[in-house]
mmCIF file of C-alpha atoms in Angstrom:
data_model
loop_
_atom_site.group_PDB
_atom_site.id
_atom_site.type_symbol
_atom_site.label_atom_id
_atom_site.label_comp_id
_atom_site.label_asym_id
_atom_site.label_seq_id
_atom_site.Cartn_x
_atom_site.Cartn_y
_atom_site.Cartn_z
ATOM 1 C CA MET M 13 15.710 39.585 43.033
ATOM 2 C CA THR M 14 15.225 42.010 45.649
ATOM 3 C CA ASP M 15 17.445 42.679 48.634
ATOM 4 C CA HIS M 16 15.754 40.946 51.277
ATOM 5 C CA PRO M 17 13.709 38.107 50.507
ATOM 6 C CA PRO M 18 10.976 36.980 52.595
ATOM 7 C CA ALA M 19 12.864 35.009 56.165
ATOM 8 C CA THR M 20 10.327 32.842 55.163
ATOM 9 C CA THR M 21 11.805 31.172 51.876
ATOM 10 C CA PRO M 22 15.627 31.317 53.545
ATOM 11 C CA ASP M 23 16.017 27.631 50.421
ATOM 12 C CA ARG M 24 15.710 30.304 47.854
ATOM 13 C CA ARG M 25 17.462 33.497 48.496
ATOM 14 C CA PRO M 26 21.350 33.627 48.161
ATOM 15 C CA GLY M 27 23.340 31.998 50.546
ATOM 16 C CA GLY M 28 20.360 29.506 51.951
ATOM 17 C CA ARG M 29 19.844 26.024 51.956
ATOM 18 C CA THR M 30 20.267 25.624 47.744
ATOM 19 C CA ALA M 31 23.445 27.204 47.940
ATOM 20 C CA ARG M 32 24.667 26.122 51.342
ATOM 21 C CA ILE M 33 24.458 22.845 49.230
ATOM 22 C CA ARG M 34 25.979 23.655 47.135
ATOM 23 C CA ALA M 35 29.098 25.627 47.868
ATOM 24 C CA GLN M 36 29.764 21.713 49.835
ATOM 25 C CA VAL M 37 29.667 19.544 47.004
ATOM 26 C CA LEU M 38 31.524 22.019 44.675
ATOM 27 C CA ASP M 39 34.208 21.769 47.999
ATOM 28 C CA ALA M 40 34.124 18.669 47.253
ATOM 29 C CA VAL M 41 34.637 17.173 43.419
ATOM 30 C CA ARG M 42 37.016 21.045 44.439
ATOM 31 C CA ALA M 43 38.797 17.765 46.548
ATOM 32 C CA GLU M 44 38.310 14.964 45.663
ATOM 33 C CA LEU M 45 39.803 16.866 42.005
ATOM 34 C CA THR M 46 42.466 17.828 43.628
ATOM 35 C CA GLU M 47 43.761 14.553 45.461
ATOM 36 C CA GLY M 48 42.947 11.933 42.733
ATOM 37 C CA GLY M 49 42.556 13.797 39.579
ATOM 38 C CA HIS M 50 39.763 12.676 37.062
ATOM 39 C CA GLU M 51 39.658 9.547 36.803
ATOM 40 C CA GLY M 52 39.169 9.243 41.273
ATOM 41 C CA LEU M 53 35.442 11.711 40.672
ATOM 42 C CA THR M 54 32.297 10.189 41.904
ATOM 43 C CA MET M 55 29.533 10.962 42.676
ATOM 44 C CA GLU M 56 29.616 8.244 45.812
ATOM 45 C CA GLY M 57 32.352 10.188 46.884
ATOM 46 C CA VAL M 58 31.565 13.957 46.461
ATOM 47 C CA ALA M 59 27.938 13.220 48.452
ATOM 48 C CA THR M 60 30.326 11.875 51.484
ATOM 49 C CA ARG M 61 32.758 14.473 51.979
ATOM 50 C CA ALA M 62 29.831 16.596 51.000
ATOM 51 C CA GLY M 63 28.459 15.496 54.030
ATOM 52 C CA VAL M 64 25.097 15.522 51.538
ATOM 53 C CA HIS M 65 21.906 13.384 50.437
ATOM 54 C CA ARG M 66 24.039 11.405 47.128
ATOM 55 C CA ALA M 67 19.713 11.200 45.859
ATOM 56 C CA THR M 68 20.289 15.036 46.700
ATOM 57 C CA VAL M 69 23.821 14.723 44.404
ATOM 58 C CA TYR M 70 21.818 12.914 41.396
ATOM 59 C CA ARG M 71 20.020 14.789 40.807
ATOM 60 C CA ARG M 72 20.817 17.876 40.881
ATOM 61 C CA TRP M 73 24.682 17.214 38.789
ATOM 62 C CA ARG M 74 23.100 13.975 37.350
ATOM 63 C CA ASP M 75 26.461 12.512 36.766
ATOM 64 C CA VAL M 76 29.984 13.207 36.480
ATOM 65 C CA GLY M 77 30.110 16.138 33.754
ATOM 66 C CA GLY M 78 27.834 17.656 35.525
ATOM 67 C CA LEU M 79 29.819 18.391 38.476
ATOM 68 C CA LEU M 80 33.173 19.425 36.430
ATOM 69 C CA VAL M 81 30.546 21.651 34.269
ATOM 70 C CA ASP M 82 29.008 23.424 37.516
ATOM 71 C CA VAL M 83 32.376 23.376 39.382
ATOM 72 C CA ILE M 84 34.175 25.346 36.390
ATOM 73 C CA ASP M 85 31.276 27.465 36.287
ATOM 74 C CA ALA M 86 31.818 28.469 39.663
ATOM 75 C CA ALA M 87 34.652 29.471 39.013
ATOM 76 C CA GLY M 88 33.992 31.795 36.359
ATOM 77 C CA GLU M 89 31.304 33.562 38.688
ATOM 78 C CA MET M 90 34.465 34.498 41.383
ATOM 79 C CA ASP M 91 35.232 37.986 41.983
ATOM 80 C CA TRP M 92 38.189 37.682 39.661
ATOM 81 C CA GLN M 93 39.692 40.678 39.345
ATOM 82 C CA PRO M 94 43.232 41.718 36.050
ATOM 83 C CA PRO M 95 46.004 43.362 37.932
ATOM 84 C CA ASP M 96 46.057 46.837 37.762
ATOM 85 C CA THR M 97 49.847 48.175 38.454
ATOM 86 C CA GLY M 98 50.678 51.403 36.664
ATOM 87 C CA SER M 99 52.512 48.865 33.768
ATOM 88 C CA LEU M 100 51.530 46.207 30.590
ATOM 89 C CA ARG M 101 54.441 44.980 31.817
ATOM 90 C CA GLY M 102 53.726 45.705 35.564
ATOM 91 C CA ASP M 103 50.303 43.724 34.558
ATOM 92 C CA LEU M 104 50.812 40.688 32.409
ATOM 93 C CA THR M 105 54.092 40.008 35.472
ATOM 94 C CA ALA M 106 51.598 39.825 38.011
ATOM 95 C CA LEU M 107 49.121 37.781 36.009
ATOM 96 C CA ASN M 108 51.954 35.126 34.324
ATOM 97 C CA GLN M 109 52.527 35.242 38.753
ATOM 98 C CA GLU M 110 48.927 34.182 39.476
ATOM 99 C CA ILE M 111 49.397 31.705 36.205
ATOM 100 C CA GLN M 112 51.907 29.799 37.520
ATOM 101 C CA ASP M 113 51.468 30.195 41.263
ATOM 102 C CA SER M 114 47.602 28.002 41.097
ATOM 103 C CA LEU M 115 50.316 25.794 38.021
ATOM 104 C CA VAL M 116 53.309 25.202 41.128
ATOM 105 C CA VAL M 117 50.713 24.500 44.421
ATOM 106 C CA GLN M 118 50.899 20.788 44.590
ATOM 107 C CA PRO M 119 48.720 18.819 43.929
ATOM 108 C CA SER M 120 47.304 21.676 41.360
ATOM 109 C CA PHE M 121 43.135 22.169 40.918
ATOM 110 C CA ALA M 122 43.716 23.776 37.841
ATOM 111 C CA VAL M 123 46.139 21.209 35.988
ATOM 112 C CA ALA M 124 44.065 18.461 37.885
ATOM 113 C CA LEU M 125 40.285 21.007 35.450
ATOM 114 C CA MET M 126 42.719 20.661 32.351
ATOM 115 C CA ALA M 127 43.135 16.677 32.988
ATOM 116 C CA ALA M 128 39.736 16.545 32.928
ATOM 117 C CA SER M 129 38.140 18.824 30.545
ATOM 118 C CA PHE M 130 40.534 15.987 28.096
ATOM 119 C CA HIS M 131 37.903 13.180 29.292
ATOM 120 C CA SER M 132 34.453 14.730 29.174
ATOM 121 C CA GLU M 133 33.289 16.942 26.381
ATOM 122 C CA GLN M 134 30.730 18.806 29.198
ATOM 123 C CA ALA M 135 34.442 19.970 30.643
ATOM 124 C CA ALA M 136 36.247 21.028 27.776
ATOM 125 C CA ARG M 137 32.699 23.368 26.421
ATOM 126 C CA ALA M 138 32.782 25.261 29.735
ATOM 127 C CA GLN M 139 36.394 25.497 30.364
ATOM 128 C CA LYS M 140 36.339 27.071 27.336
ATOM 129 C CA LYS M 141 34.213 29.406 28.283
ATOM 130 C CA LEU M 142 35.710 30.735 31.290
ATOM 131 C CA TRP M 143 39.430 30.860 29.691
ATOM 132 C CA ALA M 144 37.475 33.420 26.293
ATOM 133 C CA ASP M 145 36.088 34.918 29.472
ATOM 134 C CA ARG M 146 39.165 35.749 31.599
ATOM 135 C CA TYR M 147 40.634 36.129 29.033
ATOM 136 C CA ALA M 148 38.404 38.926 27.156
ATOM 137 C CA GLN M 149 38.658 40.502 31.558
ATOM 138 C CA CYS M 150 41.837 40.927 30.635
ATOM 139 C CA GLU M 151 42.083 42.957 27.332
ATOM 140 C CA VAL M 152 41.363 45.384 29.582
ATOM 141 C CA LEU M 153 45.136 46.264 30.370
ATOM 142 C CA VAL M 154 46.026 46.582 26.840
ATOM 143 C CA HIS M 155 42.729 49.394 26.787
ATOM 144 C CA ARG M 156 45.272 51.276 30.071
ATOM 145 C CA ALA M 157 48.287 50.335 27.630
ATOM 146 C CA VAL M 158 46.903 52.038 25.283
ATOM 147 C CA GLU M 159 45.621 54.860 26.822
ATOM 148 C CA ARG M 160 48.832 55.596 28.702
ATOM 149 C CA GLY M 161 51.279 55.498 25.861
ATOM 150 C CA GLU M 162 52.678 53.237 26.512
ATOM 151 C CA LEU M 163 51.471 50.651 22.746
ATOM 152 C CA PRO M 164 51.737 52.328 19.716
ATOM 153 C CA SER M 165 48.133 51.820 18.986
ATOM 154 C CA ARG M 166 44.706 51.465 18.606
ATOM 155 C CA HIS M 167 45.067 48.574 16.481
ATOM 156 C CA THR M 168 46.559 46.350 19.152
ATOM 157 C CA ASP M 169 45.256 43.023 19.212
ATOM 158 C CA ALA M 170 44.358 42.611 22.932
ATOM 159 C CA HIS M 171 43.864 39.583 22.485
ATOM 160 C CA SER M 172 46.997 37.972 20.277
ATOM 161 C CA LEU M 173 49.325 40.239 22.649
ATOM 162 C CA LEU M 174 48.396 38.173 25.630
ATOM 163 C CA THR M 175 47.821 35.123 24.676
ATOM 164 C CA ALA M 176 51.705 35.784 23.252
ATOM 165 C CA ALA M 177 52.810 36.461 27.192
ATOM 166 C CA THR M 178 51.116 33.853 28.838
ATOM 167 C CA ALA M 179 51.137 30.966 26.356
ATOM 168 C CA PRO M 180 54.905 30.332 27.882
ATOM 169 C CA VAL M 181 54.116 29.980 31.321
ATOM 170 C CA TYR M 182 51.299 27.462 30.385
ATOM 171 C CA HIS M 183 53.731 25.536 28.280
ATOM 172 C CA GLN M 184 57.055 25.611 30.416
ATOM 173 C CA LEU M 185 54.421 24.246 33.636
ATOM 174 C CA VAL M 186 51.415 22.178 31.745
ATOM 175 C CA LEU M 187 53.322 20.483 28.563
ATOM 176 C CA LEU M 188 56.849 20.126 28.609
ATOM 177 C CA ARG M 189 56.821 20.310 32.625
ATOM 178 C CA ALA M 190 59.810 21.798 32.922
ATOM 179 C CA ASP M 191 60.272 22.769 36.561
ATOM 180 C CA PRO M 192 59.153 25.977 37.041
ATOM 181 C CA ASP M 193 61.314 29.451 36.045
ATOM 182 C CA PRO M 194 60.759 32.125 39.116
ATOM 183 C CA GLN M 195 62.342 34.473 36.210
ATOM 184 C CA LEU M 196 59.808 33.178 33.432
ATOM 185 C CA PRO M 197 56.300 35.372 34.699
ATOM 186 C CA GLU M 198 58.573 38.311 34.332
ATOM 187 C CA ARG M 199 60.832 37.520 30.770
ATOM 188 C CA SER M 200 57.748 36.655 28.821
ATOM 189 C CA ALA M 201 55.576 39.568 30.109
ATOM 190 C CA ALA M 202 58.354 42.105 28.987
ATOM 191 C CA ALA M 203 58.908 40.120 25.258
ATOM 192 C CA ALA M 204 55.103 40.430 24.517
ATOM 193 C CA VAL M 205 56.012 44.199 25.832
ATOM 194 C CA LEU M 206 58.812 44.331 22.992
ATOM 195 C CA ALA M 207 57.345 41.762 20.656
ATOM 196 C CA ALA M 208 53.707 44.763 20.834
ATOM 197 C CA ALA M 209 55.892 47.853 21.408
ATOM 198 C CA ALA M 210 57.335 46.136 17.816
ATOM 199 C CA GLY M 211 54.166 46.369 16.785
ATOM 200 C CA ALA M 212 53.594 42.587 16.132
ATOM 201 C CA PHE M 213 49.907 42.661 17.235
ATOM 202 C CA SER M 214 48.849 44.908 15.718
ATOM 203 C CA ASP M 215 44.969 44.241 13.986
ATOM 204 C CA LEU M 216 44.838 43.589 10.283
ATOM 205 C CA ARG M 217 41.801 43.345 10.503
ATOM 206 C CA GLU M 218 40.935 47.206 11.822
ATOM 207 C CA GLU M 219 44.393 48.033 9.282
ATOM 208 C CA ARG M 220 42.599 46.834 7.060
ATOM 209 C CA ALA M 221 39.260 48.448 7.494
ATOM 210 C CA MET I 4 76.573 -3.578 15.823
ATOM 211 C CA THR I 5 78.938 -4.568 12.235
ATOM 212 C CA ASP I 6 76.433 -3.145 9.300
ATOM 213 C CA HIS I 7 75.558 -7.325 7.543
ATOM 214 C CA PRO I 8 74.478 -9.190 10.380
ATOM 215 C CA PRO I 9 74.649 -12.853 9.834
ATOM 216 C CA ALA I 10 71.570 -13.711 7.589
ATOM 217 C CA THR I 11 70.916 -16.439 9.781
ATOM 218 C CA THR I 12 69.592 -14.419 12.591
ATOM 219 C CA PRO I 13 66.725 -12.797 11.036
ATOM 220 C CA ASP I 14 65.521 -12.169 14.380
ATOM 221 C CA ARG I 15 67.905 -9.160 15.526
ATOM 222 C CA ARG I 16 68.422 -7.902 12.556
ATOM 223 C CA PRO I 17 66.988 -3.949 12.031
ATOM 224 C CA GLY I 18 63.929 -5.486 9.920
ATOM 225 C CA GLY I 19 63.395 -8.894 11.693
ATOM 226 C CA ARG I 20 60.930 -10.311 13.434
ATOM 227 C CA THR I 21 61.231 -8.199 16.277
ATOM 228 C CA ALA I 22 61.548 -4.963 14.439
ATOM 229 C CA ARG I 23 58.669 -6.200 12.187
ATOM 230 C CA ILE I 24 56.095 -7.098 15.868
ATOM 231 C CA ARG I 25 57.120 -4.035 17.201
ATOM 232 C CA ALA I 26 55.997 -1.957 14.567
ATOM 233 C CA GLN I 27 52.880 -3.772 14.172
ATOM 234 C CA VAL I 28 52.014 -3.218 17.830
ATOM 235 C CA LEU I 29 53.069 0.268 17.592
ATOM 236 C CA ASP I 30 51.155 0.858 14.154
ATOM 237 C CA ALA I 31 48.182 -0.244 16.875
ATOM 238 C CA VAL I 32 48.828 1.793 19.949
ATOM 239 C CA ARG I 33 49.139 4.618 17.780
ATOM 240 C CA ALA I 34 45.377 3.748 16.704
ATOM 241 C CA GLU I 35 43.697 2.833 18.771
ATOM 242 C CA LEU I 36 44.596 6.075 20.823
ATOM 243 C CA THR I 37 43.851 8.382 18.336
ATOM 244 C CA GLU I 38 40.120 7.343 17.624
ATOM 245 C CA GLY I 39 39.176 5.846 21.182
ATOM 246 C CA GLY I 40 41.798 7.839 23.557
ATOM 247 C CA HIS I 41 44.132 6.843 25.925
ATOM 248 C CA GLU I 42 41.029 5.147 28.476
ATOM 249 C CA GLY I 43 40.867 2.656 25.284
ATOM 250 C CA LEU I 44 43.871 1.408 24.998
ATOM 251 C CA THR I 45 43.930 -1.894 25.886
ATOM 252 C CA MET I 46 46.024 -4.734 25.882
ATOM 253 C CA GLU I 47 44.168 -7.024 23.954
ATOM 254 C CA GLY I 48 42.777 -4.568 21.268
ATOM 255 C CA VAL I 49 46.611 -3.823 20.757
ATOM 256 C CA ALA I 50 46.836 -7.429 20.888
ATOM 257 C CA THR I 51 44.162 -7.989 18.554
ATOM 258 C CA ARG I 52 44.283 -4.711 15.585
ATOM 259 C CA ALA I 53 48.278 -5.673 15.633
ATOM 260 C CA GLY I 54 47.759 -8.975 15.168
ATOM 261 C CA VAL I 55 49.870 -10.531 17.691
ATOM 262 C CA HIS I 56 50.004 -12.830 19.866
ATOM 263 C CA ARG I 57 48.285 -11.194 23.502
ATOM 264 C CA ALA I 58 50.981 -13.122 25.461
ATOM 265 C CA THR I 59 53.789 -11.295 23.298
ATOM 266 C CA VAL I 60 52.240 -7.839 23.202
ATOM 267 C CA TYR I 61 52.797 -8.553 27.475
ATOM 268 C CA ARG I 62 56.364 -10.013 27.837
ATOM 269 C CA ARG I 63 57.320 -6.685 25.400
ATOM 270 C CA TRP I 64 55.046 -4.373 26.910
ATOM 271 C CA ARG I 65 54.243 -5.713 30.226
ATOM 272 C CA ASP I 66 51.362 -2.821 30.500
ATOM 273 C CA VAL I 67 49.104 -0.186 28.448
ATOM 274 C CA GLY I 68 51.989 3.178 29.813
ATOM 275 C CA GLY I 69 54.943 0.375 28.786
ATOM 276 C CA LEU I 70 53.160 0.483 25.683
ATOM 277 C CA LEU I 71 52.726 4.729 25.580
ATOM 278 C CA VAL I 72 55.846 4.493 26.610
ATOM 279 C CA ASP I 73 57.643 2.841 23.519
ATOM 280 C CA VAL I 74 55.877 4.810 21.387
ATOM 281 C CA ILE I 75 56.658 7.497 22.784
ATOM 282 C CA ASP I 76 59.828 6.582 22.565
ATOM 283 C CA ALA I 77 59.046 5.169 19.023
ATOM 284 C CA ALA I 78 58.475 9.069 17.799
ATOM 285 C CA GLY I 79 61.386 10.295 19.054
ATOM 286 C CA GLU I 80 63.169 7.919 17.535
ATOM 287 C CA MET I 81 61.653 9.145 14.255
ATOM 288 C CA ASP I 82 64.748 11.359 11.926
ATOM 289 C CA TRP I 83 62.986 15.140 12.364
ATOM 290 C CA GLN I 84 64.617 17.369 11.357
ATOM 291 C CA PRO I 85 64.250 21.228 12.272
ATOM 292 C CA PRO I 86 63.466 23.613 9.044
ATOM 293 C CA ASP I 87 66.010 24.845 7.033
ATOM 294 C CA THR I 88 64.145 28.578 5.483
ATOM 295 C CA GLY I 89 67.193 30.700 4.879
ATOM 296 C CA SER I 90 65.450 32.732 7.386
ATOM 297 C CA LEU I 91 65.048 33.108 11.148
ATOM 298 C CA ARG I 92 61.285 33.955 11.026
ATOM 299 C CA GLY I 93 60.605 31.211 8.088
ATOM 300 C CA ASP I 94 61.900 28.132 10.530
ATOM 301 C CA LEU I 95 59.164 29.378 12.996
ATOM 302 C CA THR I 96 56.412 29.896 10.845
ATOM 303 C CA ALA I 97 57.248 26.871 9.686
ATOM 304 C CA LEU I 98 58.023 24.696 12.713
ATOM 305 C CA ASN I 99 54.399 27.066 14.010
ATOM 306 C CA GLN I 100 52.438 25.166 10.920
ATOM 307 C CA GLU I 101 53.792 22.162 11.673
ATOM 308 C CA ILE I 102 53.026 21.874 15.320
ATOM 309 C CA GLN I 103 50.147 23.919 14.183
ATOM 310 C CA ASP I 104 48.864 20.446 11.712
ATOM 311 C CA SER I 105 49.493 17.732 14.185
ATOM 312 C CA LEU I 106 46.759 18.917 17.060
ATOM 313 C CA VAL I 107 44.298 20.917 14.535
ATOM 314 C CA VAL I 108 44.476 17.288 12.637
ATOM 315 C CA GLN I 109 40.474 15.686 13.609
ATOM 316 C CA PRO I 110 41.928 12.329 15.121
ATOM 317 C CA SER I 111 45.358 14.262 16.649
ATOM 318 C CA PHE I 112 47.674 12.288 17.956
ATOM 319 C CA ALA I 113 49.335 14.382 19.565
ATOM 320 C CA VAL I 114 46.689 15.318 21.777
ATOM 321 C CA ALA I 115 45.697 11.968 22.346
ATOM 322 C CA LEU I 116 49.405 11.810 23.693
ATOM 323 C CA MET I 117 49.006 15.006 25.629
ATOM 324 C CA ALA I 118 45.720 13.965 27.122
ATOM 325 C CA ALA I 119 47.271 10.455 27.718
ATOM 326 C CA SER I 120 50.163 11.880 29.904
ATOM 327 C CA PHE I 121 47.608 13.324 32.178
ATOM 328 C CA HIS I 122 46.442 10.242 33.413
ATOM 329 C CA SER I 123 50.636 8.296 32.859
ATOM 330 C CA GLU I 124 53.722 9.506 35.071
ATOM 331 C CA GLN I 125 55.080 7.335 33.135
ATOM 332 C CA ALA I 126 53.457 8.571 29.160
ATOM 333 C CA ALA I 127 55.143 12.081 31.226
ATOM 334 C CA ARG I 128 58.183 11.642 31.854
ATOM 335 C CA ALA I 129 58.648 10.120 28.446
ATOM 336 C CA GLN I 130 57.227 12.762 27.090
ATOM 337 C CA LYS I 131 58.035 15.464 28.688
ATOM 338 C CA LYS I 132 61.914 13.871 28.294
ATOM 339 C CA LEU I 133 60.502 13.881 24.428
ATOM 340 C CA TRP I 134 59.971 17.263 24.449
ATOM 341 C CA ALA I 135 63.041 18.355 25.682
ATOM 342 C CA ASP I 136 64.961 16.715 22.184
ATOM 343 C CA ARG I 137 63.177 18.531 19.885
ATOM 344 C CA TYR I 138 63.543 21.622 21.371
ATOM 345 C CA ALA I 139 67.012 20.824 22.044
ATOM 346 C CA GLN I 140 67.544 19.479 18.376
ATOM 347 C CA CYS I 141 65.568 23.212 17.163
ATOM 348 C CA GLU I 142 68.015 25.379 18.929
ATOM 349 C CA VAL I 143 69.858 25.282 15.108
ATOM 350 C CA LEU I 144 67.364 27.795 14.281
ATOM 351 C CA VAL I 145 68.663 30.099 16.670
ATOM 352 C CA HIS I 146 72.373 29.652 15.878
ATOM 353 C CA ARG I 147 72.446 29.785 11.957
ATOM 354 C CA ALA I 148 70.839 32.148 12.898
ATOM 355 C CA VAL I 149 72.626 33.987 15.477
ATOM 356 C CA GLU I 150 75.559 33.450 12.039
ATOM 357 C CA ARG I 151 73.632 35.337 9.102
ATOM 358 C CA GLY I 152 73.055 38.050 11.986
ATOM 359 C CA GLU I 153 69.901 38.837 12.997
ATOM 360 C CA LEU I 154 70.427 38.586 15.897
ATOM 361 C CA PRO I 155 71.448 40.793 18.136
ATOM 362 C CA SER I 156 74.260 39.120 20.055
ATOM 363 C CA ARG I 157 75.752 35.337 20.797
ATOM 364 C CA HIS I 158 73.573 36.129 24.455
ATOM 365 C CA THR I 159 70.060 35.451 23.108
ATOM 366 C CA ASP I 160 68.764 31.827 24.428
ATOM 367 C CA ALA I 161 67.296 29.477 22.728
ATOM 368 C CA HIS I 162 65.121 27.478 24.596
ATOM 369 C CA SER I 163 63.309 31.087 25.561
ATOM 370 C CA LEU I 164 63.022 32.277 22.377
ATOM 371 C CA LEU I 165 61.539 29.076 20.906
ATOM 372 C CA THR I 166 59.409 28.412 24.021
ATOM 373 C CA ALA I 167 57.840 32.361 23.030
ATOM 374 C CA ALA I 168 57.260 31.244 19.516
ATOM 375 C CA THR I 169 56.044 28.245 19.587
ATOM 376 C CA ALA I 170 54.291 27.756 23.305
ATOM 377 C CA PRO I 171 50.670 30.453 21.651
ATOM 378 C CA VAL I 172 50.067 27.738 18.960
ATOM 379 C CA TYR I 173 49.706 24.917 21.537
ATOM 380 C CA HIS I 174 48.061 27.331 24.358
ATOM 381 C CA GLN I 175 45.476 28.357 21.262
ATOM 382 C CA LEU I 176 44.148 24.333 20.465
ATOM 383 C CA VAL I 177 45.239 21.843 23.184
ATOM 384 C CA LEU I 178 44.325 24.415 26.235
ATOM 385 C CA LEU I 179 42.275 27.571 24.749
ATOM 386 C CA ARG I 180 40.768 24.914 22.297
ATOM 387 C CA ALA I 181 40.065 27.852 19.899
ATOM 388 C CA ASP I 182 39.311 26.990 16.335
ATOM 389 C CA PRO I 183 42.501 27.347 14.146
ATOM 390 C CA ASP I 184 43.847 30.689 13.150
ATOM 391 C CA PRO I 185 45.363 30.313 9.426
ATOM 392 C CA GLN I 186 47.836 33.565 10.583
ATOM 393 C CA LEU I 187 48.863 32.787 13.917
ATOM 394 C CA PRO I 188 51.669 30.719 13.008
ATOM 395 C CA GLU I 189 53.551 33.093 10.763
ATOM 396 C CA ARG I 190 52.647 35.641 14.082
ATOM 397 C CA SER I 191 53.283 33.991 16.659
ATOM 398 C CA ALA I 192 57.101 33.466 14.124
ATOM 399 C CA ALA I 193 57.353 36.977 14.183
ATOM 400 C CA ALA I 194 56.175 38.926 17.237
ATOM 401 C CA ALA I 195 59.461 36.599 18.842
ATOM 402 C CA VAL I 196 61.790 37.562 16.089
ATOM 403 C CA LEU I 197 60.681 41.344 16.199
ATOM 404 C CA ALA I 198 60.772 40.652 20.624
ATOM 405 C CA ALA I 199 64.522 38.354 19.716
ATOM 406 C CA ALA I 200 65.768 42.048 18.428
ATOM 407 C CA ALA I 201 64.778 43.930 20.430
ATOM 408 C CA GLY I 202 66.705 41.726 22.903
ATOM 409 C CA ALA I 203 64.238 40.077 25.174
ATOM 410 C CA PHE I 204 65.627 37.219 25.231
ATOM 411 C CA SER I 205 69.567 37.690 25.758
ATOM 412 C CA ASP I 206 70.989 34.915 28.679
ATOM 413 C CA LEU I 207 71.433 37.073 31.337
ATOM 414 C CA ARG I 208 73.666 33.361 32.476
ATOM 415 C CA GLU I 209 76.311 34.569 29.616
ATOM 416 C CA GLU I 210 76.316 38.222 30.666
ATOM 417 C CA ARG I 211 77.308 37.560 33.845
ATOM 418 C CA ALA I 212 79.886 35.200 33.340
#
């Protein structure tokens, strides 16, 4: 845990051999998953594409479930920041646009990951944690809106508001498989803000307290 | 196409042998899919469970994709009616409760079908059509609400409102894999009604026309 590890331990410092191999393997997992889906993901295919010994891949990731979990964990380690546009409606629109883009791109890594999570309990757990972390990170959008006076009270349940704003984008594209609607990110954001302003997401637990 | 087919053609009348075999096979598909998921679904397993000759199953359904499409089509043939409680909020709450129940039951046929649709293009197309039909059927809830004067104008886009009301239930349970929240059906319905009352789902196409 120092900033400057001695040059004699290259395998352990960030960016050293261990980290390089992980980056190569996870890049390969993303590519294989995006191109061939969960069914096409094999330890051998990943090792070959990554240019890493099969034995190394088996030792460090054990099985396909292990690869899925690590690629999801790696997404959680990304330095992602929620949008900050100056208004709640703007922030939620930008967030929805980012979500829509990730689902509409062909082929979509995000969709491949969701599909995989239906078939791997390990991947499902990792993805559940990633979703929870991302939604928790986004709660700041609601807190900022309350501070700016855009929402009626401090009792807005941030998670409910965020779910209401973003769920229609996922629902239309992932489950209903509708054609992408360029207006949906903005309209869904606007609807959630109107509902919030009307008190739809008041936090009943806090009000009772 | 007569109401009373001659008794000498039992194989072709509704409820005859053909229909009975289809019912047995589709019951078996539902059971196998619910218990074992898409990966566990085989022509042999279905034939055995249904007590129907394998050759018959192959001839009529060809492959697992054919079974999935027919079980989805059969869901669409069900005499399902959207709720009619006397208020939009009540109708959407009842609809969301029905959705939540279908997703929460263990094991869930609805979730197994969604998972299968990620892995079969045929099943995905059939499910897309089923979703579209069900949402179209539900538009009557919005029309009734307009007639009762619960919504501000005739220009409410029914599909957008229905998606906003129902998407959070699917999102929480299917993708976020959150624990079921008994209040969510009602709160999500209420939020959509508040947003609609504030004009969030005004149909821009109609307004432009």
